[in-house]
PDB file of C-alpha atoms in Angstrom:
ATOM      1  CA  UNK G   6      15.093 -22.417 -11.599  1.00  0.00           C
ATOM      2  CA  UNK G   7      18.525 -23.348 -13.484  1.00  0.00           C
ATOM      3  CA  UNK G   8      19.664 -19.828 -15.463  1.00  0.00           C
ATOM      4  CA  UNK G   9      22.402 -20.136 -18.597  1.00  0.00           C
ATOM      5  CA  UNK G  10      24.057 -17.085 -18.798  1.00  0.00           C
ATOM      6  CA  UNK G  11      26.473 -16.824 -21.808  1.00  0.00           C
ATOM      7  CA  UNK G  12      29.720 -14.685 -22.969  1.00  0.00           C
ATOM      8  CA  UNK G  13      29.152 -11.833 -25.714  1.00  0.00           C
ATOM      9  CA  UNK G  14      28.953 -11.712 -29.616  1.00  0.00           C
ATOM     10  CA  UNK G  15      31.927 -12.428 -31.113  1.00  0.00           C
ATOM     11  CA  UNK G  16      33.557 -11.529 -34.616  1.00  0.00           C
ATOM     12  CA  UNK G  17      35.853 -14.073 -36.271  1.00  0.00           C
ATOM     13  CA  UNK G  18      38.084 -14.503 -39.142  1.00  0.00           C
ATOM     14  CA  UNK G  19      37.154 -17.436 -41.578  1.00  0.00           C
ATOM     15  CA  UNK G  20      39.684 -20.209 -40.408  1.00  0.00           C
ATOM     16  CA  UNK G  21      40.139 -19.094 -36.436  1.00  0.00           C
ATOM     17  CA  UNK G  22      37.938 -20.819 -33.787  1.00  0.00           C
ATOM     18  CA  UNK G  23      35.501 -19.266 -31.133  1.00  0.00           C
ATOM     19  CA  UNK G  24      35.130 -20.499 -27.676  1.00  0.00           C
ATOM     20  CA  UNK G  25      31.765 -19.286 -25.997  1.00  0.00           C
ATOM     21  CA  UNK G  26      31.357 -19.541 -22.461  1.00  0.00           C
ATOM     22  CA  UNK G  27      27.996 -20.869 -20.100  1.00  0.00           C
ATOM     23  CA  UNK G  28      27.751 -20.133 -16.713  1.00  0.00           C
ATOM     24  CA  UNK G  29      24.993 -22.092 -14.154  1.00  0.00           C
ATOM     25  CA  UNK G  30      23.316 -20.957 -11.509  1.00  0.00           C
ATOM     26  CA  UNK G  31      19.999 -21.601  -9.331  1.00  0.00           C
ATOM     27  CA  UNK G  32      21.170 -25.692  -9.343  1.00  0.00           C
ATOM     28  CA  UNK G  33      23.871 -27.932  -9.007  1.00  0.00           C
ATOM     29  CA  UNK G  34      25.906 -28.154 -11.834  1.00  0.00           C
ATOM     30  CA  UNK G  35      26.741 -31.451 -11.338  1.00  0.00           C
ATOM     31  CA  UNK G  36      22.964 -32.920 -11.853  1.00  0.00           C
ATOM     32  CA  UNK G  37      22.376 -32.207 -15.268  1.00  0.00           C
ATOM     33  CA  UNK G  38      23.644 -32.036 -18.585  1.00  0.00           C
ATOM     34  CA  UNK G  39      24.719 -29.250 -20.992  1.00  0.00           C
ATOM     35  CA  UNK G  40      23.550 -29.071 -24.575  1.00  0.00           C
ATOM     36  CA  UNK G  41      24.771 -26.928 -27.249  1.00  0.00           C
ATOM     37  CA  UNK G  42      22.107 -25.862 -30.090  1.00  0.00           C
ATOM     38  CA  UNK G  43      22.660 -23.053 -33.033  1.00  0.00           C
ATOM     39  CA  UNK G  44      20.261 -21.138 -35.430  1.00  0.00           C
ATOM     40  CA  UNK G  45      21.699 -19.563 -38.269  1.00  0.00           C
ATOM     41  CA  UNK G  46      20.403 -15.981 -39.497  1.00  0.00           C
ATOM     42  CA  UNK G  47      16.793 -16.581 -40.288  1.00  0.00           C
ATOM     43  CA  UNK G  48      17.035 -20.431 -39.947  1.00  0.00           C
ATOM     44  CA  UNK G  49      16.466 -23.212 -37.744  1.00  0.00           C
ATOM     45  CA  UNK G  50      17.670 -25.100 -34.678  1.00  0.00           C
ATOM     46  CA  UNK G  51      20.692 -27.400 -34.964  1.00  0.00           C
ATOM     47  CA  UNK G  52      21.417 -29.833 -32.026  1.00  0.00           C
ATOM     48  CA  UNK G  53      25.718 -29.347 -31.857  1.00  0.00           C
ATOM     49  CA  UNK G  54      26.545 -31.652 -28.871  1.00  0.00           C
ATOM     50  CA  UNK G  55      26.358 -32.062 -25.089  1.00  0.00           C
ATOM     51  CA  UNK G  56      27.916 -33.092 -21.736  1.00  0.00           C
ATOM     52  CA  UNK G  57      27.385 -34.475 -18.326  1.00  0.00           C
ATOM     53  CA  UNK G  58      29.433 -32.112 -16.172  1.00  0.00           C
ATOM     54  CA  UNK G  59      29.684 -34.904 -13.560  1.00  0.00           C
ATOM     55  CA  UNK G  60      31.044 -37.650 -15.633  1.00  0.00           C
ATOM     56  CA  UNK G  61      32.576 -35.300 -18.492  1.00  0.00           C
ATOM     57  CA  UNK G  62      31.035 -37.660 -21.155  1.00  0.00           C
ATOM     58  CA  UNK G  63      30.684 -35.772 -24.386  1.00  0.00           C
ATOM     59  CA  UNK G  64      28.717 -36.516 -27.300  1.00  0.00           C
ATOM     60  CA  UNK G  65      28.768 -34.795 -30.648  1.00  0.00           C
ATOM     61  CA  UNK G  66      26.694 -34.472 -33.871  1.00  0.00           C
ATOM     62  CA  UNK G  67      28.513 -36.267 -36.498  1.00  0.00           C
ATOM     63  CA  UNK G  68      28.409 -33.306 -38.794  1.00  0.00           C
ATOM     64  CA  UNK G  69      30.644 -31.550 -35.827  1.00  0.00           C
ATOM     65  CA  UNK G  70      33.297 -33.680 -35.385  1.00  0.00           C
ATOM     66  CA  UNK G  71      36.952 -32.932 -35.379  1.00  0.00           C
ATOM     67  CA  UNK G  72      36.240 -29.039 -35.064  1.00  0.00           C
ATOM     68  CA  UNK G  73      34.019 -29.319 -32.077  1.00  0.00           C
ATOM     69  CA  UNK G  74      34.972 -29.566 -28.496  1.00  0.00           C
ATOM     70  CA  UNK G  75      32.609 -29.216 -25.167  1.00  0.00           C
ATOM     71  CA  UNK G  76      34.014 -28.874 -22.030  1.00  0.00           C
ATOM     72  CA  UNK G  77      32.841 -28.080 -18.393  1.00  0.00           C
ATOM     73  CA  UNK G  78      34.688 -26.521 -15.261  1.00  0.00           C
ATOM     74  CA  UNK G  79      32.531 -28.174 -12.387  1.00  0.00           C
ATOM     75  CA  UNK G  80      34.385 -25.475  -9.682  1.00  0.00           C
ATOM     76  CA  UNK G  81      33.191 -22.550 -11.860  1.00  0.00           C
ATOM     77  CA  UNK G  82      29.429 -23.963 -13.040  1.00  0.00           C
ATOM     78  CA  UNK G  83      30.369 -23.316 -16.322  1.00  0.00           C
ATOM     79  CA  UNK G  84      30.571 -24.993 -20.010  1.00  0.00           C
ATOM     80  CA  UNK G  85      32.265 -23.851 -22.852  1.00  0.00           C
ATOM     81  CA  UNK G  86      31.967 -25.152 -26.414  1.00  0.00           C
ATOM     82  CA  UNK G  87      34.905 -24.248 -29.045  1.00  0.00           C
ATOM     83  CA  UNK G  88      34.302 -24.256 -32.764  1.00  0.00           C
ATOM     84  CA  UNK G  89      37.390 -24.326 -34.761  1.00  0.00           C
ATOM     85  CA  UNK G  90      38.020 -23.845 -38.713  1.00  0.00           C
ATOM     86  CA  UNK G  91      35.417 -21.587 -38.967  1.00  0.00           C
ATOM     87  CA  UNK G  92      33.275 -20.431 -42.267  1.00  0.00           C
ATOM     88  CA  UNK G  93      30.892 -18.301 -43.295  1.00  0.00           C
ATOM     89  CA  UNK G  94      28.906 -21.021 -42.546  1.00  0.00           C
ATOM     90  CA  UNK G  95      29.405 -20.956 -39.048  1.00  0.00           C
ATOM     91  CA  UNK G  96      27.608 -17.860 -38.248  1.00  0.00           C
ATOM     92  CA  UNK G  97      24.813 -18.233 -36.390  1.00  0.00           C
ATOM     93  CA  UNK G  98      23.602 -17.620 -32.635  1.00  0.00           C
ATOM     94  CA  UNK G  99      24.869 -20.597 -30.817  1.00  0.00           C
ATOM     95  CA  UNK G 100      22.551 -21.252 -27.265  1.00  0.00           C
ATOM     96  CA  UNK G 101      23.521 -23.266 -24.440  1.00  0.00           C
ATOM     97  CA  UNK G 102      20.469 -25.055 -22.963  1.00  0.00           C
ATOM     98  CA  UNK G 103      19.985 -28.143 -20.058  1.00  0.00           C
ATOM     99  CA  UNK G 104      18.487 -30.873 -19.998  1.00  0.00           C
ATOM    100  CA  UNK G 105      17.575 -32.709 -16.488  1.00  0.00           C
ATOM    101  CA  UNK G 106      19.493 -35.604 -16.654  1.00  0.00           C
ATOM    102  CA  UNK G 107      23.068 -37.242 -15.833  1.00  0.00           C
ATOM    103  CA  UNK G 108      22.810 -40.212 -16.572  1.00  0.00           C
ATOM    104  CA  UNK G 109      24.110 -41.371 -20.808  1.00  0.00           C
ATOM    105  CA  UNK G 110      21.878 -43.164 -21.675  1.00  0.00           C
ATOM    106  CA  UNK G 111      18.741 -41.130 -20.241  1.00  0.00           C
ATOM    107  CA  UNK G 112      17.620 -37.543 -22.392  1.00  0.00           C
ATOM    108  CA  UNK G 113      15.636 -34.755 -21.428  1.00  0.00           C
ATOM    109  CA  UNK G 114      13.866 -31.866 -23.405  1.00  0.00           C
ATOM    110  CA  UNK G 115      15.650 -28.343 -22.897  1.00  0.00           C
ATOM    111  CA  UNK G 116      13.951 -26.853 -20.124  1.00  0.00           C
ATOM    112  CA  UNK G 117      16.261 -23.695 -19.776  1.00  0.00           C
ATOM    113  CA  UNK G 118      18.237 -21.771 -22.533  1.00  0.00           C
ATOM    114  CA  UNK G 119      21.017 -19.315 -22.141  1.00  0.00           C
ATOM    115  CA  UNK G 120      20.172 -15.894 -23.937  1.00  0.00           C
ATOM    116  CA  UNK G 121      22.628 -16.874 -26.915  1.00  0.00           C
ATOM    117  CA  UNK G 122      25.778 -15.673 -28.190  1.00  0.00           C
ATOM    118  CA  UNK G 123      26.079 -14.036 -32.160  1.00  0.00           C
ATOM    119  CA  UNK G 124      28.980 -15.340 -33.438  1.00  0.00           C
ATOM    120  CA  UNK G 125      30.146 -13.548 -37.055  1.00  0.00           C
ATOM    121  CA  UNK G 126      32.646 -15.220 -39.571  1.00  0.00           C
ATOM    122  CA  UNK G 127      34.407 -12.657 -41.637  1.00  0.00           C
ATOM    123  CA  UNK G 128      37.010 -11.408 -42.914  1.00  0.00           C
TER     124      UNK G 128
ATOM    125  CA  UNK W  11      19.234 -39.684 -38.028  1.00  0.00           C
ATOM    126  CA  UNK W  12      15.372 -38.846 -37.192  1.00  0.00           C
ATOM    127  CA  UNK W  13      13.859 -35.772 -39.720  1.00  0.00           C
ATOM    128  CA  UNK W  14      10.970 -33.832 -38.492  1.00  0.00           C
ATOM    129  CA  UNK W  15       8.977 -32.164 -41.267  1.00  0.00           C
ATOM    130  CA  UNK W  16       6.559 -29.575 -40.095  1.00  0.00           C
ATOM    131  CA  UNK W  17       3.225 -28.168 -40.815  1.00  0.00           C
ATOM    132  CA  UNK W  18       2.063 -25.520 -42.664  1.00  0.00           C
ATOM    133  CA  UNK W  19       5.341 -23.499 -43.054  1.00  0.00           C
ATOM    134  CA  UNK W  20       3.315 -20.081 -41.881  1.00  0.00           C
ATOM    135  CA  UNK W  21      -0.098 -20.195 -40.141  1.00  0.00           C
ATOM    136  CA  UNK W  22      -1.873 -17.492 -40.210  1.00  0.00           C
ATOM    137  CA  UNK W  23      -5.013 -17.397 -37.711  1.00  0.00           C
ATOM    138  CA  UNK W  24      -6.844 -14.132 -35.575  1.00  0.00           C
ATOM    139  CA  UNK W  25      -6.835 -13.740 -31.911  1.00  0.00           C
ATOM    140  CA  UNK W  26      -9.570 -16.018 -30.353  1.00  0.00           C
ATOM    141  CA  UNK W  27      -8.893 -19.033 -33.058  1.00  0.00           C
ATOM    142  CA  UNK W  28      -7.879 -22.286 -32.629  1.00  0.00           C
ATOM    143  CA  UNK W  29      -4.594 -23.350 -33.757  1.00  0.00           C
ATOM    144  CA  UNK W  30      -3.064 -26.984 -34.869  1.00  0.00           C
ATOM    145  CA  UNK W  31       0.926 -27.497 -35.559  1.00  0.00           C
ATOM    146  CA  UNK W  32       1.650 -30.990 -37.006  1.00  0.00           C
ATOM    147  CA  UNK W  33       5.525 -32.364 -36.652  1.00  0.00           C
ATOM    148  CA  UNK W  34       5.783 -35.625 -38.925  1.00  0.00           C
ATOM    149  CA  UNK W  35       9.060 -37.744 -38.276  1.00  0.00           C
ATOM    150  CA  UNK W  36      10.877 -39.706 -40.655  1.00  0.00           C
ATOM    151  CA  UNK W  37      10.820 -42.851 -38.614  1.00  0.00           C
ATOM    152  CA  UNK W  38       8.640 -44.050 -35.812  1.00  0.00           C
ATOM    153  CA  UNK W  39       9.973 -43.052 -31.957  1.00  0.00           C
ATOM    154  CA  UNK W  40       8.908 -43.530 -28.441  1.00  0.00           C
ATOM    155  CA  UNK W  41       6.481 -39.943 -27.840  1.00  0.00           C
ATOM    156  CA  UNK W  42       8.452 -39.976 -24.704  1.00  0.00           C
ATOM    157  CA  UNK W  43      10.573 -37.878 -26.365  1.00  0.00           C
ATOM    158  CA  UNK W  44       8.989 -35.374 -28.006  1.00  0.00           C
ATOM    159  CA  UNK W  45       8.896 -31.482 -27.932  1.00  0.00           C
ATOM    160  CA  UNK W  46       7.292 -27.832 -28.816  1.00  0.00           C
ATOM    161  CA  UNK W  47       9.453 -24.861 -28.307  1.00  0.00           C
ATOM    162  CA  UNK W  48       7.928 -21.811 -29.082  1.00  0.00           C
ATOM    163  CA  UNK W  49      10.628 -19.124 -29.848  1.00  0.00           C
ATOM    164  CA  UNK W  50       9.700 -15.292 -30.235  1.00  0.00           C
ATOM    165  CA  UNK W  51      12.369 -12.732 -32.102  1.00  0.00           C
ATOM    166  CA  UNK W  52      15.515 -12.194 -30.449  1.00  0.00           C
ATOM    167  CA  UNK W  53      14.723 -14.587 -27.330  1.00  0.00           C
ATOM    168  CA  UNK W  54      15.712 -18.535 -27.229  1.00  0.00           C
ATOM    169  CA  UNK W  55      13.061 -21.145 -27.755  1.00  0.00           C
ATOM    170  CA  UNK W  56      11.026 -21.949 -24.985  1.00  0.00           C
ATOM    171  CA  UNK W  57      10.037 -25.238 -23.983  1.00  0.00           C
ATOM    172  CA  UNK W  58       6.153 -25.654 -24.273  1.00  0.00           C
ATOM    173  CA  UNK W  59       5.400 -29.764 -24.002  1.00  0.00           C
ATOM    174  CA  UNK W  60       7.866 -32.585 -23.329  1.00  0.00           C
ATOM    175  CA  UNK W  61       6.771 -36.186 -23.254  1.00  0.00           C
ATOM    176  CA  UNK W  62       4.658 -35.621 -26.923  1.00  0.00           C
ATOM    177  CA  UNK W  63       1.973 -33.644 -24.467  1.00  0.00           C
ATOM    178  CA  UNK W  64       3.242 -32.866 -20.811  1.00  0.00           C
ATOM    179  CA  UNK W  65       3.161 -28.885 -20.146  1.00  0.00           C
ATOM    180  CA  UNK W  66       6.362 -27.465 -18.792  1.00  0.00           C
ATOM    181  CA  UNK W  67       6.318 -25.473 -15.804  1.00  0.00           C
ATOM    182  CA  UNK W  68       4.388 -22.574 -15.959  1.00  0.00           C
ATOM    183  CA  UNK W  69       2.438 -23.264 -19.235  1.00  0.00           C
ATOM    184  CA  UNK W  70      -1.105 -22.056 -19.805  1.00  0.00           C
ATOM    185  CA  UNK W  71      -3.524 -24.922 -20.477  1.00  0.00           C
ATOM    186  CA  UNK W  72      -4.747 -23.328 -24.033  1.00  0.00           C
ATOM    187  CA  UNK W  73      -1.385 -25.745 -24.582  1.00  0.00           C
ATOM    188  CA  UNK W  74      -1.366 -29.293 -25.281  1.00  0.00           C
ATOM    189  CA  UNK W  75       0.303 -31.720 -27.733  1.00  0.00           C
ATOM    190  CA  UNK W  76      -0.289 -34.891 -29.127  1.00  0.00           C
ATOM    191  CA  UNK W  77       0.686 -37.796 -30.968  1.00  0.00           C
ATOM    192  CA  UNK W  78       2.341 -40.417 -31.407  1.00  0.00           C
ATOM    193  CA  UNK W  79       4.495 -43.021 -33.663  1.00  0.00           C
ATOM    194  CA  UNK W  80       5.145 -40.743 -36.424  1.00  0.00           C
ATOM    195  CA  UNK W  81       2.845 -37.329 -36.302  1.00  0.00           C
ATOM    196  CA  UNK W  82       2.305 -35.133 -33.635  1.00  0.00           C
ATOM    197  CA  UNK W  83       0.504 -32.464 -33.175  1.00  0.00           C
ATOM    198  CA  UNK W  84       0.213 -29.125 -30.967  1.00  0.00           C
ATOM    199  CA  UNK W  85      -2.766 -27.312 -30.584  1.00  0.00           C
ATOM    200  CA  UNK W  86      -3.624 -24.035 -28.814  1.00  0.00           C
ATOM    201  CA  UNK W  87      -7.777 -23.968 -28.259  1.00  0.00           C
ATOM    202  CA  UNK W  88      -7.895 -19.855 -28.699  1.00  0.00           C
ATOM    203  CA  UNK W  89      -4.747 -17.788 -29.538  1.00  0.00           C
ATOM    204  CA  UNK W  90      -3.910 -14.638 -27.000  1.00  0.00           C
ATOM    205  CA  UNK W  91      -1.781 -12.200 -29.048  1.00  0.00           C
ATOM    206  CA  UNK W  92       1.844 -13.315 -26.981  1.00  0.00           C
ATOM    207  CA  UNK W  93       1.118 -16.960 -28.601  1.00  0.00           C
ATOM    208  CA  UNK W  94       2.566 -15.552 -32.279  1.00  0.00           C
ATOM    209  CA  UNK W  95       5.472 -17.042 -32.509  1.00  0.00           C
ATOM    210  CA  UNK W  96       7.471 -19.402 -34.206  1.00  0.00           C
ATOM    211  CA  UNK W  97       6.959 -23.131 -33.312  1.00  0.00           C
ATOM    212  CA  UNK W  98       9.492 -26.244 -33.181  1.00  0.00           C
ATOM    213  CA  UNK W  99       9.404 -29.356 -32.580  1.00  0.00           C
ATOM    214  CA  UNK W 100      12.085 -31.488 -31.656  1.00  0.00           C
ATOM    215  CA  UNK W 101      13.153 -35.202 -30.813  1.00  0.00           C
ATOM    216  CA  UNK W 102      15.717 -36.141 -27.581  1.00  0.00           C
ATOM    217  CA  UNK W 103      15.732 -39.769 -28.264  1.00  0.00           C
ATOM    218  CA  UNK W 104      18.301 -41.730 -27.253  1.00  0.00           C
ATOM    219  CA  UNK W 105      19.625 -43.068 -30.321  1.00  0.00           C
ATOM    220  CA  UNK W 106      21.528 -39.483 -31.060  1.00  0.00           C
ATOM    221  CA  UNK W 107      21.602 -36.842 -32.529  1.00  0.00           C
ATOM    222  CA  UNK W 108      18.806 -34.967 -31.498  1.00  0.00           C
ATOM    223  CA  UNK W 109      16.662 -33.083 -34.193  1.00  0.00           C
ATOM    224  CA  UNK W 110      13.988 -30.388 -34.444  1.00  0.00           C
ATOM    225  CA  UNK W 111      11.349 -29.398 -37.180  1.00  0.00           C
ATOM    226  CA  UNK W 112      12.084 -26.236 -39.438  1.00  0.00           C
ATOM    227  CA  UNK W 113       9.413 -24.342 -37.302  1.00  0.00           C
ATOM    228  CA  UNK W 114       5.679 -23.135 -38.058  1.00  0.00           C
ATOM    229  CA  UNK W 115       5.534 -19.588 -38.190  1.00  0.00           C
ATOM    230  CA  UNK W 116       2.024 -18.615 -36.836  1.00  0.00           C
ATOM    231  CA  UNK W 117       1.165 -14.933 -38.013  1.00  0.00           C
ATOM    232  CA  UNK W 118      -1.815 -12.660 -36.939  1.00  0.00           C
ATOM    233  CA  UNK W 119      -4.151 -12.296 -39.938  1.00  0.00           C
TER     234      UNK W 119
END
């Protein structure tokens, strides 16, 4: 069983960026792909973006891009997503979650979530 | 991009009762790729049914999901008191991005 473990709540000023951190562990890193999902206060789930560790191949939501960046360090299991030019808009728990696939073209529900990280925008 | 439009906003049911979530999408997709998380406060969503009606690992059977084309539908044949939760569903087709419902609240009356 894969487990997401993520870095802690952060606080940010309106205009900075975050970076929040994944680490894997119970699989191979390399065999699946890493989503990122956030749920403002109260709200719904938002699909962000997502990569394939083993090919980095990215792919973001369009309402995401420019300030939105997903990367993966294969030696450390980990992913990180970075959200810059943030607004009050921005806070929300953002989750990490897999999916069992590594292939583009092929998707997979989430079958494992990290606990999620707060993230706070203000000043 | 593919909207899912859930059913009733809050249900509210007793222990014992059955209970049906509908998910409507905005355009017709393959049920291959359909969802139900079922999230409780302060945890992340937990994935119930892939594939429109497949249980995930470790699911109890009083689970199962259906549909397909546009509407879907979860049901869970009599409700223990963990089952109140909030419920989403969500599309992973291929054609990104992916999308999920605005949840069903089900509530103990």
């Amino acid at each position: 069983q894969v487990q997401l473990v993520q870095s802690g709540a952060e606080l940010k000023k309106p205009g900075s960026s975050v970076k929040v951190s994944c680490k894997a562990s119970g699989g191979t890193f390399t065999t699946y792909t890493i989503a990122w999902v956030r749920q403002a206060p109260g709200q719904g789930l938002e699909w962000m973006g997502r990569i394939i560790p083993i090919h980095d191949i990215t792919k973001y939501a369009q309402k995401f891009q420019g300030r939105f960046t997903i990367t993966a360090d294969k030696s450390a299991s980990t992913a990180y997503m970075e959200l810059s030019s943030l607004t009050s808009e921005d806070t929300a728990i953002y989750f990490c979650a897999r999916e069992d696939v590594m292939i583009p073209i092929e998707t997979a529900a989430f079958d494992s979530w990290g606990q999620g990280t707060m993230v706070i925008v203000s000043s | 991009e593919i909207v899912l439009t859930q059913s009733p906003g809050t249900l509210s049911l007793s222990p014992g009762e059955r209970a049906t979530l509908s998910c409507r999408a905005s355009q017709i997709f393959s049920s291959s790729y359909l969802a139900w998380y079922q999230q409780k406060p302060g945890q992340p969503p937990r994935l119930l049914i892939y594939g429109a009606s497949i249980r995930a690992t470790g699911i109890p059977d009083r689970f199962s999901g259906s549909g397909s084309g546009t509407d879907f539908t979860l049901t869970i044949s009599r409700l223990e008191p963990e089952d109140f939760a909030v419920y989403f569903c969500q599309q992973y087709d291929s054609s990104l991005p992916y999308t999920f419902g605005q949840g069903t609240k089900l509530e103990i009356k």
